[in-house]
Short mmCIF file of C-alpha atoms in Angstrom, two decimals:
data_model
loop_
_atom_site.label_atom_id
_atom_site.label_comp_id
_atom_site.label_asym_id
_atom_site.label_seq_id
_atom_site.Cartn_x
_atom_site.Cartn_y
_atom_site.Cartn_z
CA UNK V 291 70.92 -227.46 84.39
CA UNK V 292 71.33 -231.35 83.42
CA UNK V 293 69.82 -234.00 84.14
CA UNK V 294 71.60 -236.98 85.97
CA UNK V 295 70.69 -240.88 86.27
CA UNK V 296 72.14 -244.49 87.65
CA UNK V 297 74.62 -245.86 85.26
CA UNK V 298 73.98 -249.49 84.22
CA UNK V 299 75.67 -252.60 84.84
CA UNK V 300 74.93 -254.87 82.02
CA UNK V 301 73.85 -254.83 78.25
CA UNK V 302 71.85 -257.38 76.46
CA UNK V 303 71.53 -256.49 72.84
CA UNK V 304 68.86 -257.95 70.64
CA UNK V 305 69.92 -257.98 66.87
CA UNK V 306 73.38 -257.53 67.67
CA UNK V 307 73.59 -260.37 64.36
CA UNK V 308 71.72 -258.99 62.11
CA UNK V 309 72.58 -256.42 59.09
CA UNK V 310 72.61 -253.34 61.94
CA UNK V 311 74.88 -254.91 64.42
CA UNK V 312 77.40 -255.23 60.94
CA UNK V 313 76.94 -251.50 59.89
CA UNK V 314 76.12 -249.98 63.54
CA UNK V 315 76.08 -251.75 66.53
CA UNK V 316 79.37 -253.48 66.54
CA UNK V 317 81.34 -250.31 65.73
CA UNK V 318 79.43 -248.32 68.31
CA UNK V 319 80.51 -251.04 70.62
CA UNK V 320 84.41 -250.58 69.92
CA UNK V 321 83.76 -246.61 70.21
CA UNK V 322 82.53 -247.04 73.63
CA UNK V 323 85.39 -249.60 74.42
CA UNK V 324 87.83 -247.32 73.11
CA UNK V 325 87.17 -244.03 74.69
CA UNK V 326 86.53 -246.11 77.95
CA UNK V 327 82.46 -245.56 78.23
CA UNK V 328 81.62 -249.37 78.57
CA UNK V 329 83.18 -251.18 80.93
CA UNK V 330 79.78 -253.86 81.19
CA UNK V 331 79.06 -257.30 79.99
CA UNK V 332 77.34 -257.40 76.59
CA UNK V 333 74.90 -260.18 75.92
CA UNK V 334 74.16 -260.53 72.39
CA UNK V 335 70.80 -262.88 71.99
CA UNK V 336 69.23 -264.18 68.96
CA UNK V 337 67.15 -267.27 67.54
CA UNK V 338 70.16 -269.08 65.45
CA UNK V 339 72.98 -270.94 67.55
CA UNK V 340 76.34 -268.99 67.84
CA UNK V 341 79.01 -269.27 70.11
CA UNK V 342 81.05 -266.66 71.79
CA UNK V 343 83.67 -266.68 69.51
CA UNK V 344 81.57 -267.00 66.72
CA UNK V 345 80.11 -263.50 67.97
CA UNK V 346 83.52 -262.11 68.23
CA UNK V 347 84.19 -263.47 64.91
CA UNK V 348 81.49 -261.42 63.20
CA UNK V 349 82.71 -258.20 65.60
CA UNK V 350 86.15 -258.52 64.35
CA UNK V 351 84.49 -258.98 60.29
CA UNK V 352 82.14 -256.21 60.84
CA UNK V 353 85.26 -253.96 62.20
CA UNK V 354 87.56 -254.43 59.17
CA UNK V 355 91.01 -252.65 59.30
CA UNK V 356 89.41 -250.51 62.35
CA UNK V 357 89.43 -253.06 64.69
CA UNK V 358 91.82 -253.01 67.64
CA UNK V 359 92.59 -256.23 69.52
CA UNK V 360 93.00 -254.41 72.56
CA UNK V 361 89.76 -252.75 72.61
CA UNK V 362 88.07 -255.32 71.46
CA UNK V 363 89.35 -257.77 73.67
CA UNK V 364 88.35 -255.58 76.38
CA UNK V 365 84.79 -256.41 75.99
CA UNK V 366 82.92 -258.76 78.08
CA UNK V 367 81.31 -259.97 74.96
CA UNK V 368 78.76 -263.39 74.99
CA UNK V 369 76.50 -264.96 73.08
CA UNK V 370 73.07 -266.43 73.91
CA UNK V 371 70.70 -268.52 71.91
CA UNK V 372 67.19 -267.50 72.36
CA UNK V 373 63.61 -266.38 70.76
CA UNK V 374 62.47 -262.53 72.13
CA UNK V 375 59.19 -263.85 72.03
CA UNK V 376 59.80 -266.62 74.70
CA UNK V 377 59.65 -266.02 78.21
CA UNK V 378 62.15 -268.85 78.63
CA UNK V 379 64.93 -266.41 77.14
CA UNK V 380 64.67 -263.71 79.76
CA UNK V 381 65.02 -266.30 82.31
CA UNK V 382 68.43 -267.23 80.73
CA UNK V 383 69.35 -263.60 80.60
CA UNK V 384 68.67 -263.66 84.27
CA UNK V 385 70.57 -266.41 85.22
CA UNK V 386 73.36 -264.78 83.41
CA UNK V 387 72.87 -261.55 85.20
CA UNK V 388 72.34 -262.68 88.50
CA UNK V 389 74.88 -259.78 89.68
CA UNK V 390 73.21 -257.08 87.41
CA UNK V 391 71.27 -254.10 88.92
CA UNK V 392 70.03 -252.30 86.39
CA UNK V 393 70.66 -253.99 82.91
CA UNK V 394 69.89 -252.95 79.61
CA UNK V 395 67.98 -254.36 76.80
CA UNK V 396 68.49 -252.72 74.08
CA UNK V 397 65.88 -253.87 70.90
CA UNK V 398 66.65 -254.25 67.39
CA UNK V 399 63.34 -255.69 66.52
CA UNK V 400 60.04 -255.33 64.65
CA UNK V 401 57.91 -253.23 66.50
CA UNK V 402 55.14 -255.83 66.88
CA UNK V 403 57.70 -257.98 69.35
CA UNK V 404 58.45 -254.80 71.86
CA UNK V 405 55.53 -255.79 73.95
CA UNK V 406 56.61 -259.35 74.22
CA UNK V 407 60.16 -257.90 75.08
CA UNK V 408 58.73 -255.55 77.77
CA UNK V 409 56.36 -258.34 79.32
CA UNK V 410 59.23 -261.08 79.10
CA UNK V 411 61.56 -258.14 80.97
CA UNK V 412 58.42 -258.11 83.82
CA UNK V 413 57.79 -261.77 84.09
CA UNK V 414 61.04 -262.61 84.23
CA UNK V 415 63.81 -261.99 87.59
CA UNK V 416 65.76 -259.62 85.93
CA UNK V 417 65.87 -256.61 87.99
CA UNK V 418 62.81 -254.08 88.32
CA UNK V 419 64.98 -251.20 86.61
CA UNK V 420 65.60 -253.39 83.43
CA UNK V 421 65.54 -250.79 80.91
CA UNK V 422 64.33 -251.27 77.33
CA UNK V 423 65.18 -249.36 74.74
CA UNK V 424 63.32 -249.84 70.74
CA UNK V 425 64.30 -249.41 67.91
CA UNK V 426 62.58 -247.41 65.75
CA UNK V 427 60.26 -247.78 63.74
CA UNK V 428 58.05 -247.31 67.05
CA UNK V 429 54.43 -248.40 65.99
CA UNK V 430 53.07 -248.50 62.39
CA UNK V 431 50.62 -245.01 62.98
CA UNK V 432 50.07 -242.81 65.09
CA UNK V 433 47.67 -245.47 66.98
CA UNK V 434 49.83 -248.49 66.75
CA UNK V 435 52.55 -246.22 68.57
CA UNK V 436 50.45 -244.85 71.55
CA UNK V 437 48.87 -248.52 71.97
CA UNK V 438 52.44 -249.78 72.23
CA UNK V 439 53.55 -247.29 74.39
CA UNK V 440 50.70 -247.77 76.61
CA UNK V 441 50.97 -251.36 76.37
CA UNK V 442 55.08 -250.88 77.44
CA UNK V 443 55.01 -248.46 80.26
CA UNK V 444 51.77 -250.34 82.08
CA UNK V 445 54.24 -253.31 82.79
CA UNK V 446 57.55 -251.42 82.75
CA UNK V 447 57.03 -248.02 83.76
CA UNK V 448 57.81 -245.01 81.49
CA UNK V 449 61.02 -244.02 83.14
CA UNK V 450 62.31 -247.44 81.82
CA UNK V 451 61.73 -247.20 78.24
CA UNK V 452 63.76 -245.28 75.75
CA UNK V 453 62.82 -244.35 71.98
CA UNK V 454 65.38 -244.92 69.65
CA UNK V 455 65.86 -242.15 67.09
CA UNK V 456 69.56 -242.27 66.31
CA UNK V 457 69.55 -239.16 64.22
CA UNK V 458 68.88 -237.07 67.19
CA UNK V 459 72.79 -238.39 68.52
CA UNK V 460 74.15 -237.21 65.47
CA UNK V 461 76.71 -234.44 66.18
CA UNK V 462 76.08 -232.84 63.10
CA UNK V 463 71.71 -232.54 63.90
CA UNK V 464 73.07 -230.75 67.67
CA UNK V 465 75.49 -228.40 65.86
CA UNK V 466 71.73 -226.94 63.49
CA UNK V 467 70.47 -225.97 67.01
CA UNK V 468 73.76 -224.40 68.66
CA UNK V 469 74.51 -222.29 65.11
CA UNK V 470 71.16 -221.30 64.45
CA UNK V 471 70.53 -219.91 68.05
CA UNK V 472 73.96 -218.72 68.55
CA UNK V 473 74.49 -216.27 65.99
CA UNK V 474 73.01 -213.17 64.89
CA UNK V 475 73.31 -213.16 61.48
CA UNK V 476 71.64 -216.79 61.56
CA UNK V 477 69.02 -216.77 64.48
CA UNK V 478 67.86 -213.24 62.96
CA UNK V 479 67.00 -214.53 59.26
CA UNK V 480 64.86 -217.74 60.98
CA UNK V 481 61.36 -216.83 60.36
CA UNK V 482 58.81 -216.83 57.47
CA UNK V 483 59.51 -213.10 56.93
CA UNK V 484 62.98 -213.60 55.08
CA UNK V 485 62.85 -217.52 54.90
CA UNK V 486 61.83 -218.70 51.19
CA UNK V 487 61.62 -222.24 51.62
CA UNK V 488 62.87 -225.30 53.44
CA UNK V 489 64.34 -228.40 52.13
CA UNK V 490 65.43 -231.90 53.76
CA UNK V 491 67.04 -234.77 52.01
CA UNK V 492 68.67 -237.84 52.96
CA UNK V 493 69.93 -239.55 49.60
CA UNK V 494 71.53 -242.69 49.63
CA UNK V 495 73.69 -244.56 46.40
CA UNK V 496 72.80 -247.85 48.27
CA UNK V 497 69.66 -250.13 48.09
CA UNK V 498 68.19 -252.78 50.36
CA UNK V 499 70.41 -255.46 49.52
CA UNK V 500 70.16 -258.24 52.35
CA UNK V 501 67.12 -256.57 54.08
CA UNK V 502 64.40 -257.09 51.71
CA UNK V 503 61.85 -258.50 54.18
CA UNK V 504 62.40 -256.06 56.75
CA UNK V 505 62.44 -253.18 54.02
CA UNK V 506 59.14 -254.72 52.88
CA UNK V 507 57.59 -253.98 56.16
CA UNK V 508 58.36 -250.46 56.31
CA UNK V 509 59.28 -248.45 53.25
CA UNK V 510 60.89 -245.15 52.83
CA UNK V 511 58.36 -243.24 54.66
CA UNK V 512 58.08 -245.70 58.06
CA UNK V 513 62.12 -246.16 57.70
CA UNK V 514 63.08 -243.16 57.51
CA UNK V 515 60.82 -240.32 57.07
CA UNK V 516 58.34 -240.48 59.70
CA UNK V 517 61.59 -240.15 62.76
CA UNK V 518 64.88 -239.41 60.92
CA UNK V 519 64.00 -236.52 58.77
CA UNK V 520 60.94 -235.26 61.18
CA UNK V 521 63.53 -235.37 64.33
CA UNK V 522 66.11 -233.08 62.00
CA UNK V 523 63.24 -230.79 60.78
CA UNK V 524 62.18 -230.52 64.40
CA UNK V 525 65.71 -229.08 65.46
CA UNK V 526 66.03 -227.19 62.59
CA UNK V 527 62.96 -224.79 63.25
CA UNK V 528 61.65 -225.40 66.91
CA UNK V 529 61.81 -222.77 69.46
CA UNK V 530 65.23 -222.71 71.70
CA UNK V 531 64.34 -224.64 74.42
CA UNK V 532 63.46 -222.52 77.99
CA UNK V 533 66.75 -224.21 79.59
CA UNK V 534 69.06 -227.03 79.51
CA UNK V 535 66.81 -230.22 80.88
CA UNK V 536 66.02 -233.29 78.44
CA UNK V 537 62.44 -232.30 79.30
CA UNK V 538 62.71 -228.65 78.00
CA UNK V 539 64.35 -230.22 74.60
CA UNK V 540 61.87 -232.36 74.29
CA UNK V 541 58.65 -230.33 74.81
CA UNK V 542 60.49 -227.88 72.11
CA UNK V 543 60.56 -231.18 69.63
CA UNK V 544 56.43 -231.69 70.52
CA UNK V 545 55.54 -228.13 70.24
CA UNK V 546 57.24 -228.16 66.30
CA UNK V 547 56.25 -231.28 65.11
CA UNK V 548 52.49 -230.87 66.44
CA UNK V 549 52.54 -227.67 64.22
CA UNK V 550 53.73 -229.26 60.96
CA UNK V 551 50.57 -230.05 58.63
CA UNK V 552 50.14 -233.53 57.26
CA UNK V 553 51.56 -234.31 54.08
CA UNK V 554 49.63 -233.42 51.11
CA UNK V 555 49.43 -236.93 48.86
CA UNK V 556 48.10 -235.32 46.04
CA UNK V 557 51.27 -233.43 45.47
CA UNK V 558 53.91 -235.92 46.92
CA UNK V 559 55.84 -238.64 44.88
CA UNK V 560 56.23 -242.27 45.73
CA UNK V 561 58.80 -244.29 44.10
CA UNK V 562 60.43 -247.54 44.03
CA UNK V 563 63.48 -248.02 42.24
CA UNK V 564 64.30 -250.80 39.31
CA UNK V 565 65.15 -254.35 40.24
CA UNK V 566 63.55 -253.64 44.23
CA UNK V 567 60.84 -256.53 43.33
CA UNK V 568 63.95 -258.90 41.91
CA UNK V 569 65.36 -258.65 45.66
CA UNK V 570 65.09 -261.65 47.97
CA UNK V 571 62.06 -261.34 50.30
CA UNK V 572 60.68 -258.66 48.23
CA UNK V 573 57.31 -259.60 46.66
CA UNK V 574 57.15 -260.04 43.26
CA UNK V 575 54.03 -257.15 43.20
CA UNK V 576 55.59 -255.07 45.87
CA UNK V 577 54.27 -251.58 46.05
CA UNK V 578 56.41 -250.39 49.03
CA UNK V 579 58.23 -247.21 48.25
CA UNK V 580 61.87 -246.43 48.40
CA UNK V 581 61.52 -242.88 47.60
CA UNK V 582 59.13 -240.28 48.94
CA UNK V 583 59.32 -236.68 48.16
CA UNK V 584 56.04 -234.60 49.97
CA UNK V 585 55.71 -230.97 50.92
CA UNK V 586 54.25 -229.66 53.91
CA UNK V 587 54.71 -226.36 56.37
CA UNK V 588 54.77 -225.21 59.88
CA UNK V 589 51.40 -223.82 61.54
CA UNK V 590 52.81 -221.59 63.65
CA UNK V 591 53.73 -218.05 63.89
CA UNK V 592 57.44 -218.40 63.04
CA UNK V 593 57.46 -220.33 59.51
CA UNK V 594 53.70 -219.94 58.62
CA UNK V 595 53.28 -220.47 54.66
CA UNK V 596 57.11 -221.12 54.32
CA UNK V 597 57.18 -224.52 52.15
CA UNK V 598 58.86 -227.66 53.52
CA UNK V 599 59.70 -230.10 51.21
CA UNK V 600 61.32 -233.45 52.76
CA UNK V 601 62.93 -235.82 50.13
CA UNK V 602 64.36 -239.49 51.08
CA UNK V 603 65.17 -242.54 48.24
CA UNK V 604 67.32 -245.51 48.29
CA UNK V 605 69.95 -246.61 45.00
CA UNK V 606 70.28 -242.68 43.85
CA UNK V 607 73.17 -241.02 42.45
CA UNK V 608 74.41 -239.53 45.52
CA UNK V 609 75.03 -240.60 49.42
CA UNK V 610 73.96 -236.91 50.96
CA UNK V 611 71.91 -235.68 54.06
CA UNK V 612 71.19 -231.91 54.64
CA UNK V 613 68.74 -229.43 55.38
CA UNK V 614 68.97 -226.43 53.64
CA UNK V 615 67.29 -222.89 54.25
CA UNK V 616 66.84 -220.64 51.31
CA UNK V 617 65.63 -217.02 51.96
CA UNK V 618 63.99 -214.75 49.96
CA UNK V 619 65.81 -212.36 47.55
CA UNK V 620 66.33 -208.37 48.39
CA UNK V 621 63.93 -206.06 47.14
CA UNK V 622 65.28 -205.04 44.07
CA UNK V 623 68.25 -206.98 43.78
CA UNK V 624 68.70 -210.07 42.03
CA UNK V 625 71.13 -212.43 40.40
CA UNK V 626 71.94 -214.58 43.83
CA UNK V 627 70.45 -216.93 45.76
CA UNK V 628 71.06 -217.03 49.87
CA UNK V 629 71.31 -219.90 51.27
CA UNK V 630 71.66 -222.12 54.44
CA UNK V 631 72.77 -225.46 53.81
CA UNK V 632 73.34 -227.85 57.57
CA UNK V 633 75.04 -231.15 56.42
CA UNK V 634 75.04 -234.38 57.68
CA UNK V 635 76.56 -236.47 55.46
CA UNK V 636 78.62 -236.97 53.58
CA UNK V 637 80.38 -234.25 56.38
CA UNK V 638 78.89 -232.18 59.22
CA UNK V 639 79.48 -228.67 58.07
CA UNK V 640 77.57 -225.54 58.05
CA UNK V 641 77.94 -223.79 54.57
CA UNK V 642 76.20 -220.08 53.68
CA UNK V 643 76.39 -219.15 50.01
CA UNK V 644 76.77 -215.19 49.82
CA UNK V 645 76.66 -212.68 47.07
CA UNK V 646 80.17 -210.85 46.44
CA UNK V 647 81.38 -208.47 44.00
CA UNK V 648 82.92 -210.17 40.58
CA UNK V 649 85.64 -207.92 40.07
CA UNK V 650 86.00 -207.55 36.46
CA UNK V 651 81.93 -207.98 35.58
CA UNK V 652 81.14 -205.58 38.57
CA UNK V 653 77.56 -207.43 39.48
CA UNK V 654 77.30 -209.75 42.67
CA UNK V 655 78.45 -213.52 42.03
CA UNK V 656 77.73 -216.65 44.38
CA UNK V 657 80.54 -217.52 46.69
CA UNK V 658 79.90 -220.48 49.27
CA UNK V 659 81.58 -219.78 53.01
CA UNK V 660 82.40 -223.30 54.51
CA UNK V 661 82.78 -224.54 57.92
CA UNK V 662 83.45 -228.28 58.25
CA UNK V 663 83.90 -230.35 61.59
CA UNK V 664 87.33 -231.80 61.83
CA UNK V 665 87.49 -235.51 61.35
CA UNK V 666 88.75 -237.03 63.78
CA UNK V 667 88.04 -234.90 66.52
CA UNK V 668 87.48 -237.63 69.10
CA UNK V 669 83.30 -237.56 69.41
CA UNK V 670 81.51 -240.82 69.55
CA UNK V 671 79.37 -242.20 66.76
CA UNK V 672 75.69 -241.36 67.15
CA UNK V 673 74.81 -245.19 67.80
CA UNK V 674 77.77 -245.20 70.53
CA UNK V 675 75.73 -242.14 71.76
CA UNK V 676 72.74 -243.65 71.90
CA UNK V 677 73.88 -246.78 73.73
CA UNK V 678 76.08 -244.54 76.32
CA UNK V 679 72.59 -242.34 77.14
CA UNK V 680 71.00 -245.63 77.33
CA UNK V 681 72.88 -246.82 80.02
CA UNK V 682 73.19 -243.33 81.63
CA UNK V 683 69.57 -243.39 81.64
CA UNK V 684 69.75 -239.92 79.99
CA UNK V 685 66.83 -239.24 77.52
CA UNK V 686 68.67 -236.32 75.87
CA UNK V 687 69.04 -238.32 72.24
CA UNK V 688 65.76 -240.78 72.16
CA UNK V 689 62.43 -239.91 70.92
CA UNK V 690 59.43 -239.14 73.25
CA UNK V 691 55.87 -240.68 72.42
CA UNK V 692 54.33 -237.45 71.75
CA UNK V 693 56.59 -236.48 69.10
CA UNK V 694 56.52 -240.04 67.80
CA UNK V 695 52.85 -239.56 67.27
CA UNK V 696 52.97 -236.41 66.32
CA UNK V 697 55.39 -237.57 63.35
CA UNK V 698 52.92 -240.32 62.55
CA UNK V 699 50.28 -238.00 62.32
CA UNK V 700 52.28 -235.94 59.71
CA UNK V 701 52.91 -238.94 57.18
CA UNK V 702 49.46 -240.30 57.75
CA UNK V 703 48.35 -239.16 54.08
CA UNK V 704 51.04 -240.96 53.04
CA UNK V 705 50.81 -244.29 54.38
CA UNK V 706 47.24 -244.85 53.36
CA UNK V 707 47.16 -244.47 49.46
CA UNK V 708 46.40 -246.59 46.75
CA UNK V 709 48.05 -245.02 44.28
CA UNK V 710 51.64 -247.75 43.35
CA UNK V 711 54.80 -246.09 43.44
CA UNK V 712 56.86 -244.14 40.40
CA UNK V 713 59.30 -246.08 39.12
CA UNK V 714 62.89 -244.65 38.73
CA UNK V 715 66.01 -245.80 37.27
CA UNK V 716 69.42 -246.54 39.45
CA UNK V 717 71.89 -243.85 39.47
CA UNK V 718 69.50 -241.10 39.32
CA UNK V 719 67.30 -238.39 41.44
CA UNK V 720 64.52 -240.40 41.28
CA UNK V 721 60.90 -239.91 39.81
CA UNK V 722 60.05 -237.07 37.81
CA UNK V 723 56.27 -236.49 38.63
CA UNK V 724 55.27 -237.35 35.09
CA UNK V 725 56.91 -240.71 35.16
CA UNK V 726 54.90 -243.84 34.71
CA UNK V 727 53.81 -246.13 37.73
CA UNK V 728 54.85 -249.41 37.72
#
């Protein structure tokens, strides 16, 4: 059973300029082009003053040696000048879409401008099924978020706005829940009784080069921790869903992430990496982290007691995203570790590291059993997901506001200490939890 919606006729894209149109939104763009899945106008709006070739200009740039004239000049692509804060902007959108019937706006904004987006969308004559969909983060607590939400769906309506969590369209976070409900050997192990401990991490070699005052705003925990890595913990170990709707999925997601205890501060690291406060737009006394490493577990009846341990930092010395499950040895036997490791980047792949027989020692060694997705293989980028739900109308791959707040409720602990960030060197794994603060 699936759930079906009106496709839409238009896309207006907010940010489509900025640092994630370059890395995201432009290449999701010539995905959708290419494989036939747009087929709309696109609108990209912002405050300076482009034209429409200088927006194609920065599509091509952003493309590099992937772009395709073809596709690309497929797109209906314009630019339009214009404040999301100004009422006087959606009336330009509308005069540009006076044959729309259900456009788009998709957000790539701070979250303190959504509610001037959503009540520019209503007081304008664009169409009463405009749909908006925000970028995350969505709120700055648990609070913020159900204020906003609130403050959203009283003008718009809930079944117009969509929650952007990109990580939930990543092929590689769908293919955790199909193998571990799929197979035996897998589905079996899942529970506290042979599961040792849990671990997430999303490492990246790059800083925040360029995006200093929005990085400033957030940190690692609001940027990445409190949606990203709760979303892919949240597949990882909720309960299969009861069938095939968006709504089962989603009420799975809830039911997990409600369970998961808050963060303990006293045992989590903060950290901020050398040469962050010598960034543009990065205060001189920043304390905002760019590395977080907290433990926490699952209140429930499946992974009670079973440590989770979630670790995210910026400028380390590798790019890598994975969740792995390690379970507890065999009675008796020793000498290898079992493990589960899901992969995200730097390839989706599923690997299980196994005990076999050395044969000339005669004791069990660790061998690692691979399975990679092909590159290649035709699916679309999760942000060309996103956009192509979006327009669909299909909630499958965006966030719902009670597992947004339940996420928020999770890092509380960590959003509201005093204590300044570790300081780590570039290049490495981060803080050690005897380093010095800075």
């Amino acid at each position: 059973m699936h759930d079906r919606h009106d496709r839409a006729d238009a896309l207006v894209m907010f940010g489509l300029t900025g640092d994630l149109g370059d890395k995201k939104l432009f290449p999701a763009l010539h995905d959708l082009a290419a494989a036939g899945k747009l087929g709309v106008p696109v609108i990209g709006v912002g405050r300076s003053e482009h034209t429409d070739d200088d927006l194609r200009s920065m599509f091509r740039d952003a493309l590099g040696e992937s772009y395709l004239p073809d596709v690309a000049d497929s797109i209906d692509l314009s630019y339009l000048s214009g404040d999301s804060t100004d009422a006087a902007t959606y009336d330009d959108l509308a005069s540009r879409l006076v044959d729309a019937r259900l456009p788009v706006v998709y957000a790539a904004l701070p979250p303190g401008v959504f509610g001037d987006v959503a009540h520019g969308i209503a007081a304008s004559v664009l169409p009463d099924t405009t749909r908006l969909v925000a970028e995350k983060p969505f709120g700055d607590d648990a609070c913020s978020a159900r204020q906003l939400h609130d403050e959203i769906v009283d003008v718009l309506g809930p079944e117009r706005l969509f929650i952007v969590d990109h990580f939930l369209a990543k092929s590689a976070v769908e293919n955790m829940s199909t193998v571990r409900t799929s197979n035996g050997l897998i589905a079996n192990s899942m529970c506290a009784q042979y599961v040792e401990s849990i671990d997430v991490v999303m490492f990246e070699t790059g800083g925040v080069d360029g995006r200093g005052s929005f990085y400033e705003s957030v940190g690692a925990v609001r940027d990445v921790l409190q949606n990203h890595l709760l979303q892919l913990l949240a597949v990882l170990t909720m309960e299969a869903p009861a069938d095939g709707t968006e709504a089962a999925f989603h009420a799975a997601v809830v039911e997990l992430l409600e369970a998961v205890r808050p963060f303990d501060r006293s045992t989590a690291i903060l950290g901020q990496y050398d040469g962050y406060r010598e960034l543009d737009d990065v205060a001189d006394d920043s304390t905002v982290e760019t590395f977080v490493a907290a433990t926490t577990s699952i209140d429930n009846a499946r992974w009670r007691d079973v440590p989770v341990t979630i670790r995210t930092g910026k400028e380390l010395a590798q790019d890598v995203t994975s969740a792995t499950i390690t379970l507890r040895p065999v009675d008796g036997v020793g000498g290898v570790t079992n493990r589960i490791t899901f992969s995200v980047k730097p390839q989706s792949s599923v690997c299980i590291d196994l005990g076999v027989l050395d044969a000339s020692s005669h004791e069990p060694t660790p061998k690692t059993v691979e399975v990679c997705e092909p590159e290649g293989h035709g699916a679309l980028s999760d942000y060309a997901v996103m956009l192509d739900n979006a327009m669909d109308g299909s909630r499958r791959h965006f966030a719902q506001i009670d597992a947004v707040v339940a996420a928020w409720r999770i890092v509380a602990p960590l959003l509201t200490s005093s204590t300044p960030p570790v300081s780590y060197a570039l290049g490495t794994s981060g803080p050690s939890s005897d380093a010095d603060t800075t």
